[in-house]
Every structure is written in C-alpha cells, then in structure tokens.
Amino acid sequence: MTLVEVKNLVKHFPIRKGLLSRVVGQVKAVDGVSFKVNAGETLGLVGESGCGKTTAGRTLLRLIPPTAGEVFYEGKDVMKMGGAEMRAMRRKMQIIFQDPYSSLNPRMTVEDIIGEALIIHGLATRKERRGIVQDLLERCGLSASYIGRYPHEFSGGQRQRVGIARALALKPKFIVCDEAVSALDVSIQAQVLNLLMDIQQEFGIAYLFIAHDLSVVEHISHRVAVMYLGRIAETATSKELYANPLHPYTRALLSAVPVPNPKARRERIILEGDVPSPINPPSGCTFHTRCWLAEDRCKTEVPTLRKVEGEHWVSCHLVDIEKKALVKDGRVLPVLQS
Ligand code: SF4
C-alpha cells in the first residue's frame, strides 16, 4: 500500500543580488522528482553530494517550502494542509539528521530532547514522559540511566541513537533518514543500520533512506532511486538495480563500491569532473557532460523516465526497453563484473 507519494516535486532556490535583492537566477536543487514509498518499506535515495537528495527529503516533509509539486500521505495532499492538520501530520512523518553533533541541542538533557515533542503534542504529562523516554532509550540500545545526560557526554553512535529515539517518540509511520549513518564509523554504521531495520520490523515504519554510499543503501533498502542533478536517473528494486544497473551513472556509482573478495577486481568507471552547477544545468540529458557514452542527441533531447519492467525505470536514450539492456551502436554493453 502506498504511504507517501511524491509527484513532480520541484525546489528552486532564488539567487538574489544587488541593493534591491533582485532575483538573478535559480539553483535548481530538485527539478521534477516523483516516487512512492510503500508502508513498511525502505526506499533508498542515492547520488553524489549536491544532487538534490537532501533537499527532496526536506521539501517533502515541508521543512522547506516547495516551488511546485505534490506530496500525498495516505492520499492526502500534505502541501495543502493547514496549521492544525499539518501539526498532526508531523507526528506521522519524522526525520533523522545526518550530523548527530549539531542536530541535538547541547543545553538540553536527553530526557528533554527525546520527550519535547511528547509535551508539544500533548501526548504525555511531564511525569509520564520520563518512563516513555527511558523505554525509547532502551529500545535504541542505550541505558535508561542516561536520561539526565547531555549530548556531549555521548559518542557519535550513541548520539545518533538518541536522534533515532527522538524520531520514534511520536510513533511515526514514515521517517526520512537524511544521511543518518554517513558521519559514523563503519562498525557503528552497521549497528545503527541494524537498529533501524529492527525498528522497521517491529513498528512497520517506512523509511526514505538518503545516502551517497551505495553499499549502505543496498543493505537496508527494498527499492532504490538514483538521483543526478535534481532528477531521478534510475529506480528499481534493490536486487534488480544491483544485478542489472542500466543507467551509465548508476553503473559508474556501482563500479566504485568495494568488493568483499580481496582477490576480485572490478572494472572501475571513473567519472570525469564534478557534478555541474545546478544553477545552469547542462541541456538535454544533464549527465551528458560526464557520460562516456553520450551521443549528439544527448546534448539536446531530455530523456524521459521509461519503464523497463516491473519496478525498474530508467532515464537514458541508450537503454533498449525490449532487450532490457544498455545498447551503444547496436552492441549490448554488459554489466561490469567483479
Ligand atoms: Fe549518457 Fe546519453 Fe544516456 Fe544521458 S542519455 S546517460 S548522456 S547515454
């Protein structure tokens, strides 16, 4: 069942200059993104820094206003909700931030940080709050005795667990995990990922899991969407995307994922240059300035997101839908092997 549906979401940030703050351009951070998240599933949203994935996550939660587009939660248009309705909606849609250092108020105790929302939403008295926060701490692998501690008394992994407990306090059905494990050491990342998966199984929460690391996303996601310069390049079930990536950008990202076998060598696709500026994105396919397969039409024709099969959609002129393959000059380009 679809829980959250995003339709043609657009977020442009105006660039202002001069004494009169005239608008002289737009940063096209998100440029027409659509996806669905089903109840109890994880959709991974991946791409390089600056591709717009964090902006998409925050815009769909209305933490920043969209330029255009619609977001539906259980069929209700989130963007059209008034104050009271939106406050109620905030209980159902939460966020875990990337940086466990800056996302927790250093002057508040853990009890206040996790329990603040319970008081704001009138879900518990101050007395009841203590017990609820202690339960949440234990559920997130922390001792209930930490309730009076301040954020600086925790390690990075523990702080992120506090952030998760805070997100869970209102019993949400949907959480945006915005690079939630990116700032953690690899061993701690695994613990926090496992915690998120346990919580999902227990409470049936859906995640939009935003990350730039494809190996992390593979571990946790049922489906994956790959973003490039504010648009979706490819989306598929996790299994399908890793077995048969079709978009050249997805193939390049996957070629950089380390292989566990030390003897195995994977052919690497090295992308030249940085992601172009979203102020003035390239014409046609926005990836053409870095794509080693680009043809003349890629510079002028914008590829549309086309269905390959099932949940697999891709936005590239060279994908042959019937063959379900990337084809250049009549030759099928095989997936890189390890
Ligand atoms: Fe590369 Fe052209 Fe496909 Fe874009 S449309 S990914 S430039 S081959």
PDB file of N, CA and C in Angstrom, residues 202-282:
ATOM      1  N   GLU A 202       9.585  -4.153  13.789  1.00  0.00           N
ATOM      2  CA  GLU A 202       8.727  -4.113  14.975  1.00  0.00           C
ATOM      3  C   GLU A 202       7.529  -3.172  14.790  1.00  0.00           C
ATOM      4  N   PHE A 203       7.793  -1.996  14.229  1.00  0.00           N
ATOM      5  CA  PHE A 203       6.733  -0.976  14.178  1.00  0.00           C
ATOM      6  C   PHE A 203       6.158  -0.751  12.768  1.00  0.00           C
ATOM      7  N   GLY A 204       6.720  -1.407  11.762  1.00  0.00           N
ATOM      8  CA  GLY A 204       6.199  -1.257  10.394  1.00  0.00           C
ATOM      9  C   GLY A 204       6.421   0.137   9.812  1.00  0.00           C
ATOM     10  N   ILE A 205       7.524   0.775  10.212  1.00  0.00           N
ATOM     11  CA  ILE A 205       7.792   2.145   9.742  1.00  0.00           C
ATOM     12  C   ILE A 205       8.390   2.095   8.328  1.00  0.00           C
ATOM     13  N   ALA A 206       8.001   3.070   7.492  1.00  0.00           N
ATOM     14  CA  ALA A 206       8.612   3.205   6.161  1.00  0.00           C
ATOM     15  C   ALA A 206       9.739   4.233   6.252  1.00  0.00           C
ATOM     16  N   TYR A 207      10.834   3.977   5.531  1.00  0.00           N
ATOM     17  CA  TYR A 207      11.961   4.917   5.521  1.00  0.00           C
ATOM     18  C   TYR A 207      12.210   5.439   4.111  1.00  0.00           C
ATOM     19  N   LEU A 208      12.548   6.719   4.037  1.00  0.00           N
ATOM     20  CA  LEU A 208      13.227   7.232   2.845  1.00  0.00           C
ATOM     21  C   LEU A 208      14.673   7.373   3.293  1.00  0.00           C
ATOM     22  N   PHE A 209      15.538   6.477   2.815  1.00  0.00           N
ATOM     23  CA  PHE A 209      16.903   6.402   3.323  1.00  0.00           C
ATOM     24  C   PHE A 209      17.847   7.101   2.344  1.00  0.00           C
ATOM     25  N   ILE A 210      18.245   8.315   2.716  1.00  0.00           N
ATOM     26  CA  ILE A 210      19.080   9.143   1.836  1.00  0.00           C
ATOM     27  C   ILE A 210      20.549   8.879   2.143  1.00  0.00           C
ATOM     28  N   ALA A 211      21.332   8.560   1.120  1.00  0.00           N
ATOM     29  CA  ALA A 211      22.754   8.277   1.345  1.00  0.00           C
ATOM     30  C   ALA A 211      23.526   8.437   0.044  1.00  0.00           C
ATOM     31  N   HIS A 212      24.846   8.603   0.161  1.00  0.00           N
ATOM     32  CA  HIS A 212      25.654   8.647  -1.059  1.00  0.00           C
ATOM     33  C   HIS A 212      26.421   7.340  -1.248  1.00  0.00           C
ATOM     34  N   ASP A 213      26.346   6.443  -0.254  1.00  0.00           N
ATOM     35  CA  ASP A 213      27.095   5.195  -0.286  1.00  0.00           C
ATOM     36  C   ASP A 213      26.174   4.047  -0.714  1.00  0.00           C
ATOM     37  N   LEU A 214      26.414   3.532  -1.923  1.00  0.00           N
ATOM     38  CA  LEU A 214      25.512   2.506  -2.460  1.00  0.00           C
ATOM     39  C   LEU A 214      25.561   1.192  -1.688  1.00  0.00           C
ATOM     40  N   SER A 215      26.716   0.890  -1.059  1.00  0.00           N
ATOM     41  CA  SER A 215      26.773  -0.375  -0.324  1.00  0.00           C
ATOM     42  C   SER A 215      25.903  -0.299   0.929  1.00  0.00           C
ATOM     43  N   VAL A 216      25.844   0.886   1.555  1.00  0.00           N
ATOM     44  CA  VAL A 216      24.983   1.074   2.729  1.00  0.00           C
ATOM     45  C   VAL A 216      23.524   0.966   2.313  1.00  0.00           C
ATOM     46  N   VAL A 217      23.190   1.594   1.192  1.00  0.00           N
ATOM     47  CA  VAL A 217      21.808   1.600   0.716  1.00  0.00           C
ATOM     48  C   VAL A 217      21.343   0.180   0.360  1.00  0.00           C
ATOM     49  N   GLU A 218      22.244  -0.597  -0.245  1.00  0.00           N
ATOM     50  CA  GLU A 218      21.891  -1.966  -0.625  1.00  0.00           C
ATOM     51  C   GLU A 218      21.474  -2.773   0.603  1.00  0.00           C
ATOM     52  N   HIS A 219      22.187  -2.540   1.709  1.00  0.00           N
ATOM     53  CA  HIS A 219      21.952  -3.306   2.930  1.00  0.00           C
ATOM     54  C   HIS A 219      20.548  -3.094   3.484  1.00  0.00           C
ATOM     55  N   ILE A 220      20.041  -1.892   3.366  1.00  0.00           N
ATOM     56  CA  ILE A 220      18.802  -1.552   4.084  1.00  0.00           C
ATOM     57  C   ILE A 220      17.570  -1.406   3.170  1.00  0.00           C
ATOM     58  N   SER A 221      17.784  -1.186   1.854  1.00  0.00           N
ATOM     59  CA  SER A 221      16.648  -0.764   1.012  1.00  0.00           C
ATOM     60  C   SER A 221      15.928  -1.907   0.307  1.00  0.00           C
ATOM     61  N   HIS A 222      14.611  -1.769   0.187  1.00  0.00           N
ATOM     62  CA  HIS A 222      13.843  -2.685  -0.661  1.00  0.00           C
ATOM     63  C   HIS A 222      13.888  -2.201  -2.104  1.00  0.00           C
ATOM     64  N   ARG A 223      13.783  -0.880  -2.270  1.00  0.00           N
ATOM     65  CA  ARG A 223      13.897  -0.278  -3.594  1.00  0.00           C
ATOM     66  C   ARG A 223      14.885   0.873  -3.510  1.00  0.00           C
ATOM     67  N   VAL A 224      15.464   1.232  -4.672  1.00  0.00           N
ATOM     68  CA  VAL A 224      16.466   2.302  -4.706  1.00  0.00           C
ATOM     69  C   VAL A 224      16.144   3.267  -5.841  1.00  0.00           C
ATOM     70  N   ALA A 225      16.293   4.563  -5.589  1.00  0.00           N
ATOM     71  CA  ALA A 225      16.188   5.571  -6.648  1.00  0.00           C
ATOM     72  C   ALA A 225      17.525   6.306  -6.720  1.00  0.00           C
ATOM     73  N   VAL A 226      18.076   6.411  -7.922  1.00  0.00           N
ATOM     74  CA  VAL A 226      19.362   7.101  -8.112  1.00  0.00           C
ATOM     75  C   VAL A 226      19.069   8.497  -8.657  1.00  0.00           C
ATOM     76  N   MET A 227      19.615   9.509  -7.992  1.00  0.00           N
ATOM     77  CA  MET A 227      19.364  10.895  -8.416  1.00  0.00           C
ATOM     78  C   MET A 227      20.608  11.519  -9.021  1.00  0.00           C
ATOM     79  N   TYR A 228      20.399  12.338 -10.043  1.00  0.00           N
ATOM     80  CA  TYR A 228      21.505  13.118 -10.607  1.00  0.00           C
ATOM     81  C   TYR A 228      20.996  14.504 -10.958  1.00  0.00           C
ATOM     82  N   LEU A 229      21.628  15.520 -10.436  1.00  0.00           N
ATOM     83  CA  LEU A 229      21.274  16.917 -10.694  1.00  0.00           C
ATOM     84  C   LEU A 229      19.775  17.185 -10.589  1.00  0.00           C
ATOM     85  N   GLY A 230      19.186  16.765  -9.488  1.00  0.00           N
ATOM     86  CA  GLY A 230      17.797  17.117  -9.212  1.00  0.00           C
ATOM     87  C   GLY A 230      16.749  16.254  -9.876  1.00  0.00           C
ATOM     88  N   ARG A 231      17.189  15.190 -10.594  1.00  0.00           N
ATOM     89  CA  ARG A 231      16.202  14.319 -11.252  1.00  0.00           C
ATOM     90  C   ARG A 231      16.522  12.856 -10.954  1.00  0.00           C
ATOM     91  N   ILE A 232      15.499  12.015 -11.129  1.00  0.00           N
ATOM     92  CA  ILE A 232      15.715  10.575 -10.951  1.00  0.00           C
ATOM     93  C   ILE A 232      16.314  10.018 -12.240  1.00  0.00           C
ATOM     94  N   ALA A 233      17.471   9.349 -12.123  1.00  0.00           N
ATOM     95  CA  ALA A 233      18.108   8.733 -13.294  1.00  0.00           C
ATOM     96  C   ALA A 233      17.618   7.301 -13.476  1.00  0.00           C
ATOM     97  N   GLU A 234      17.448   6.590 -12.366  1.00  0.00           N
ATOM     98  CA  GLU A 234      17.028   5.184 -12.447  1.00  0.00           C
ATOM     99  C   GLU A 234      16.412   4.777 -11.120  1.00  0.00           C
ATOM    100  N   THR A 235      15.419   3.936 -11.178  1.00  0.00           N
ATOM    101  CA  THR A 235      14.843   3.392  -9.944  1.00  0.00           C
ATOM    102  C   THR A 235      14.444   1.941 -10.197  1.00  0.00           C
ATOM    103  N   ALA A 236      14.645   1.117  -9.169  1.00  0.00           N
ATOM    104  CA  ALA A 236      14.344  -0.316  -9.307  1.00  0.00           C
ATOM    105  C   ALA A 236      14.343  -0.951  -7.927  1.00  0.00           C
ATOM    106  N   THR A 237      13.925  -2.207  -7.861  1.00  0.00           N
ATOM    107  CA  THR A 237      14.088  -2.902  -6.581  1.00  0.00           C
ATOM    108  C   THR A 237      15.594  -3.007  -6.336  1.00  0.00           C
ATOM    109  N   SER A 238      15.949  -3.133  -5.078  1.00  0.00           N
ATOM    110  CA  SER A 238      17.362  -3.178  -4.720  1.00  0.00           C
ATOM    111  C   SER A 238      18.073  -4.317  -5.480  1.00  0.00           C
ATOM    112  N   LYS A 239      17.429  -5.490  -5.503  1.00  0.00           N
ATOM    113  CA  LYS A 239      18.029  -6.670  -6.142  1.00  0.00           C
ATOM    114  C   LYS A 239      18.273  -6.408  -7.625  1.00  0.00           C
ATOM    115  N   GLU A 240      17.252  -5.848  -8.289  1.00  0.00           N
ATOM    116  CA  GLU A 240      17.329  -5.605  -9.731  1.00  0.00           C
ATOM    117  C   GLU A 240      18.389  -4.543 -10.049  1.00  0.00           C
ATOM    118  N   LEU A 241      18.412  -3.478  -9.245  1.00  0.00           N
ATOM    119  CA  LEU A 241      19.346  -2.380  -9.532  1.00  0.00           C
ATOM    120  C   LEU A 241      20.799  -2.850  -9.427  1.00  0.00           C
ATOM    121  N   TYR A 242      21.080  -3.678  -8.438  1.00  0.00           N
ATOM    122  CA  TYR A 242      22.465  -4.117  -8.250  1.00  0.00           C
ATOM    123  C   TYR A 242      22.836  -5.221  -9.238  1.00  0.00           C
ATOM    124  N   ALA A 243      21.822  -5.978  -9.705  1.00  0.00           N
ATOM    125  CA  ALA A 243      22.108  -7.060 -10.655  1.00  0.00           C
ATOM    126  C   ALA A 243      22.174  -6.544 -12.089  1.00  0.00           C
ATOM    127  N   ASN A 244      21.307  -5.567 -12.419  1.00  0.00           N
ATOM    128  CA  ASN A 244      21.246  -5.092 -13.806  1.00  0.00           C
ATOM    129  C   ASN A 244      21.087  -3.564 -13.861  1.00  0.00           C
ATOM    130  N   PRO A 245      22.122  -2.832 -13.395  1.00  0.00           N
ATOM    131  CA  PRO A 245      22.030  -1.367 -13.487  1.00  0.00           C
ATOM    132  C   PRO A 245      22.085  -0.969 -14.955  1.00  0.00           C
ATOM    133  N   LEU A 246      21.182  -0.091 -15.398  1.00  0.00           N
ATOM    134  CA  LEU A 246      21.140   0.261 -16.820  1.00  0.00           C
ATOM    135  C   LEU A 246      21.666   1.665 -17.093  1.00  0.00           C
ATOM    136  N   HIS A 247      21.402   2.606 -16.203  1.00  0.00           N
ATOM    137  CA  HIS A 247      21.841   3.980 -16.458  1.00  0.00           C
ATOM    138  C   HIS A 247      23.370   4.065 -16.296  1.00  0.00           C
ATOM    139  N   PRO A 248      24.063   4.734 -17.240  1.00  0.00           N
ATOM    140  CA  PRO A 248      25.518   4.839 -17.123  1.00  0.00           C
ATOM    141  C   PRO A 248      25.969   5.423 -15.778  1.00  0.00           C
ATOM    142  N   TYR A 249      25.186   6.356 -15.219  1.00  0.00           N
ATOM    143  CA  TYR A 249      25.559   6.946 -13.928  1.00  0.00           C
ATOM    144  C   TYR A 249      25.483   5.899 -12.816  1.00  0.00           C
ATOM    145  N   THR A 250      24.426   5.080 -12.827  1.00  0.00           N
ATOM    146  CA  THR A 250      24.301   4.018 -11.820  1.00  0.00           C
ATOM    147  C   THR A 250      25.479   3.058 -11.950  1.00  0.00           C
ATOM    148  N   ARG A 251      25.843   2.726 -13.193  1.00  0.00           N
ATOM    149  CA  ARG A 251      26.964   1.797 -13.401  1.00  0.00           C
ATOM    150  C   ARG A 251      28.263   2.374 -12.857  1.00  0.00           C
ATOM    151  N   ALA A 252      28.436   3.679 -13.042  1.00  0.00           N
ATOM    152  CA  ALA A 252      29.662   4.327 -12.536  1.00  0.00           C
ATOM    153  C   ALA A 252      29.676   4.293 -11.008  1.00  0.00           C
ATOM    154  N   LEU A 253      28.534   4.597 -10.390  1.00  0.00           N
ATOM    155  CA  LEU A 253      28.476   4.584  -8.922  1.00  0.00           C
ATOM    156  C   LEU A 253      28.753   3.174  -8.393  1.00  0.00           C
ATOM    157  N   LEU A 254      28.125   2.175  -9.037  1.00  0.00           N
ATOM    158  CA  LEU A 254      28.291   0.797  -8.559  1.00  0.00           C
ATOM    159  C   LEU A 254      29.715   0.292  -8.754  1.00  0.00           C
ATOM    160  N   SER A 255      30.384   0.793  -9.792  1.00  0.00           N
ATOM    161  CA  SER A 255      31.752   0.318 -10.040  1.00  0.00           C
ATOM    162  C   SER A 255      32.705   0.778  -8.940  1.00  0.00           C
ATOM    163  N   ALA A 256      32.266   1.787  -8.156  1.00  0.00           N
ATOM    164  CA  ALA A 256      33.129   2.306  -7.085  1.00  0.00           C
ATOM    165  C   ALA A 256      32.873   1.609  -5.757  1.00  0.00           C
ATOM    166  N   VAL A 257      31.857   0.719  -5.711  1.00  0.00           N
ATOM    167  CA  VAL A 257      31.566   0.021  -4.446  1.00  0.00           C
ATOM    168  C   VAL A 257      32.621  -1.064  -4.236  1.00  0.00           C
ATOM    169  N   PRO A 258      33.283  -1.089  -3.077  1.00  0.00           N
ATOM    170  CA  PRO A 258      34.320  -2.108  -2.841  1.00  0.00           C
ATOM    171  C   PRO A 258      33.739  -3.523  -2.871  1.00  0.00           C
ATOM    172  N   VAL A 259      34.547  -4.473  -3.389  1.00  0.00           N
ATOM    173  CA  VAL A 259      34.124  -5.872  -3.453  1.00  0.00           C
ATOM    174  C   VAL A 259      34.717  -6.584  -2.234  1.00  0.00           C
ATOM    175  N   PRO A 260      33.909  -7.410  -1.520  1.00  0.00           N
ATOM    176  CA  PRO A 260      34.427  -8.053  -0.304  1.00  0.00           C
ATOM    177  C   PRO A 260      35.606  -8.997  -0.557  1.00  0.00           C
ATOM    178  N   ASN A 261      35.620  -9.663  -1.730  1.00  0.00           N
ATOM    179  CA  ASN A 261      36.697 -10.615  -2.030  1.00  0.00           C
ATOM    180  C   ASN A 261      37.967  -9.848  -2.410  1.00  0.00           C
ATOM    181  N   PRO A 262      39.070  -9.981  -1.609  1.00  0.00           N
ATOM    182  CA  PRO A 262      40.287  -9.207  -1.898  1.00  0.00           C
ATOM    183  C   PRO A 262      40.944  -9.586  -3.216  1.00  0.00           C
ATOM    184  N   LYS A 263      40.675 -10.812  -3.727  1.00  0.00           N
ATOM    185  CA  LYS A 263      41.304 -11.239  -4.986  1.00  0.00           C
ATOM    186  C   LYS A 263      40.525 -10.740  -6.199  1.00  0.00           C
ATOM    187  N   ALA A 264      39.241 -10.433  -5.969  1.00  0.00           N
ATOM    188  CA  ALA A 264      38.408  -9.996  -7.092  1.00  0.00           C
ATOM    189  C   ALA A 264      38.724  -8.553  -7.456  1.00  0.00           C
ATOM    190  N   ARG A 265      38.749  -8.266  -8.735  1.00  0.00           N
ATOM    191  CA  ARG A 265      38.972  -6.889  -9.182  1.00  0.00           C
ATOM    192  C   ARG A 265      37.800  -6.469 -10.042  1.00  0.00           C
ATOM    193  N   ARG A 266      37.240  -5.321  -9.733  1.00  0.00           N
ATOM    194  CA  ARG A 266      36.115  -4.844 -10.533  1.00  0.00           C
ATOM    195  C   ARG A 266      36.606  -3.711 -11.424  1.00  0.00           C
ATOM    196  N   GLU A 267      36.152  -3.767 -12.669  1.00  0.00           N
ATOM    197  CA  GLU A 267      36.496  -2.697 -13.589  1.00  0.00           C
ATOM    198  C   GLU A 267      35.883  -1.396 -13.068  1.00  0.00           C
ATOM    199  N   ARG A 268      36.671  -0.329 -12.998  1.00  0.00           N
ATOM    200  CA  ARG A 268      36.153   0.932 -12.470  1.00  0.00           C
ATOM    201  C   ARG A 268      35.787   1.873 -13.610  1.00  0.00           C
ATOM    202  N   ILE A 269      34.686   2.571 -13.429  1.00  0.00           N
ATOM    203  CA  ILE A 269      34.344   3.655 -14.350  1.00  0.00           C
ATOM    204  C   ILE A 269      34.619   4.931 -13.587  1.00  0.00           C
ATOM    205  N   ILE A 270      35.594   5.678 -14.032  1.00  0.00           N
ATOM    206  CA  ILE A 270      35.947   6.916 -13.345  1.00  0.00           C
ATOM    207  C   ILE A 270      35.206   8.071 -14.022  1.00  0.00           C
ATOM    208  N   LEU A 271      34.348   8.721 -13.269  1.00  0.00           N
ATOM    209  CA  LEU A 271      33.633   9.873 -13.829  1.00  0.00           C
ATOM    210  C   LEU A 271      34.547  11.089 -13.804  1.00  0.00           C
ATOM    211  N   GLU A 272      34.634  11.775 -14.926  1.00  0.00           N
ATOM    212  CA  GLU A 272      35.485  12.963 -15.012  1.00  0.00           C
ATOM    213  C   GLU A 272      34.747  14.159 -14.413  1.00  0.00           C
ATOM    214  N   GLY A 273      35.473  14.991 -13.692  1.00  0.00           N
ATOM    215  CA  GLY A 273      34.914  16.265 -13.208  1.00  0.00           C
ATOM    216  C   GLY A 273      33.890  16.114 -12.101  1.00  0.00           C
ATOM    217  N   ASP A 274      33.359  17.270 -11.703  1.00  0.00           N
ATOM    218  CA  ASP A 274      32.372  17.301 -10.632  1.00  0.00           C
ATOM    219  C   ASP A 274      30.966  17.345 -11.220  1.00  0.00           C
ATOM    220  N   VAL A 275      29.979  17.229 -10.320  1.00  0.00           N
ATOM    221  CA  VAL A 275      28.598  17.419 -10.741  1.00  0.00           C
ATOM    222  C   VAL A 275      28.466  18.868 -11.209  1.00  0.00           C
ATOM    223  N   PRO A 276      27.914  19.118 -12.409  1.00  0.00           N
ATOM    224  CA  PRO A 276      27.778  20.508 -12.882  1.00  0.00           C
ATOM    225  C   PRO A 276      26.908  21.336 -11.934  1.00  0.00           C
ATOM    226  N   SER A 277      27.033  22.650 -12.041  1.00  0.00           N
ATOM    227  CA  SER A 277      26.266  23.529 -11.158  1.00  0.00           C
ATOM    228  C   SER A 277      24.769  23.421 -11.440  1.00  0.00           C
ATOM    229  N   PRO A 278      23.968  23.275 -10.387  1.00  0.00           N
ATOM    230  CA  PRO A 278      22.512  23.247 -10.595  1.00  0.00           C
ATOM    231  C   PRO A 278      21.947  24.628 -10.945  1.00  0.00           C
ATOM    232  N   ILE A 279      22.809  25.657 -10.955  1.00  0.00           N
ATOM    233  CA  ILE A 279      22.341  26.997 -11.358  1.00  0.00           C
ATOM    234  C   ILE A 279      22.134  27.014 -12.876  1.00  0.00           C
ATOM    235  N   ASN A 280      23.036  26.336 -13.565  1.00  0.00           N
ATOM    236  CA  ASN A 280      22.957  26.310 -15.014  1.00  0.00           C
ATOM    237  C   ASN A 280      23.206  24.880 -15.501  1.00  0.00           C
ATOM    238  N   PRO A 281      22.262  23.974 -15.261  1.00  0.00           N
ATOM    239  CA  PRO A 281      22.500  22.566 -15.606  1.00  0.00           C
ATOM    240  C   PRO A 281      22.652  22.361 -17.103  1.00  0.00           C
ATOM    241  N   PRO A 282      23.411  21.338 -17.532  1.00  0.00           N
ATOM    242  CA  PRO A 282      23.598  21.086 -18.959  1.00  0.00           C
ATOM    243  C   PRO A 282      22.259  20.830 -19.651  1.00  0.00           C
TER     244      PRO A 282
END
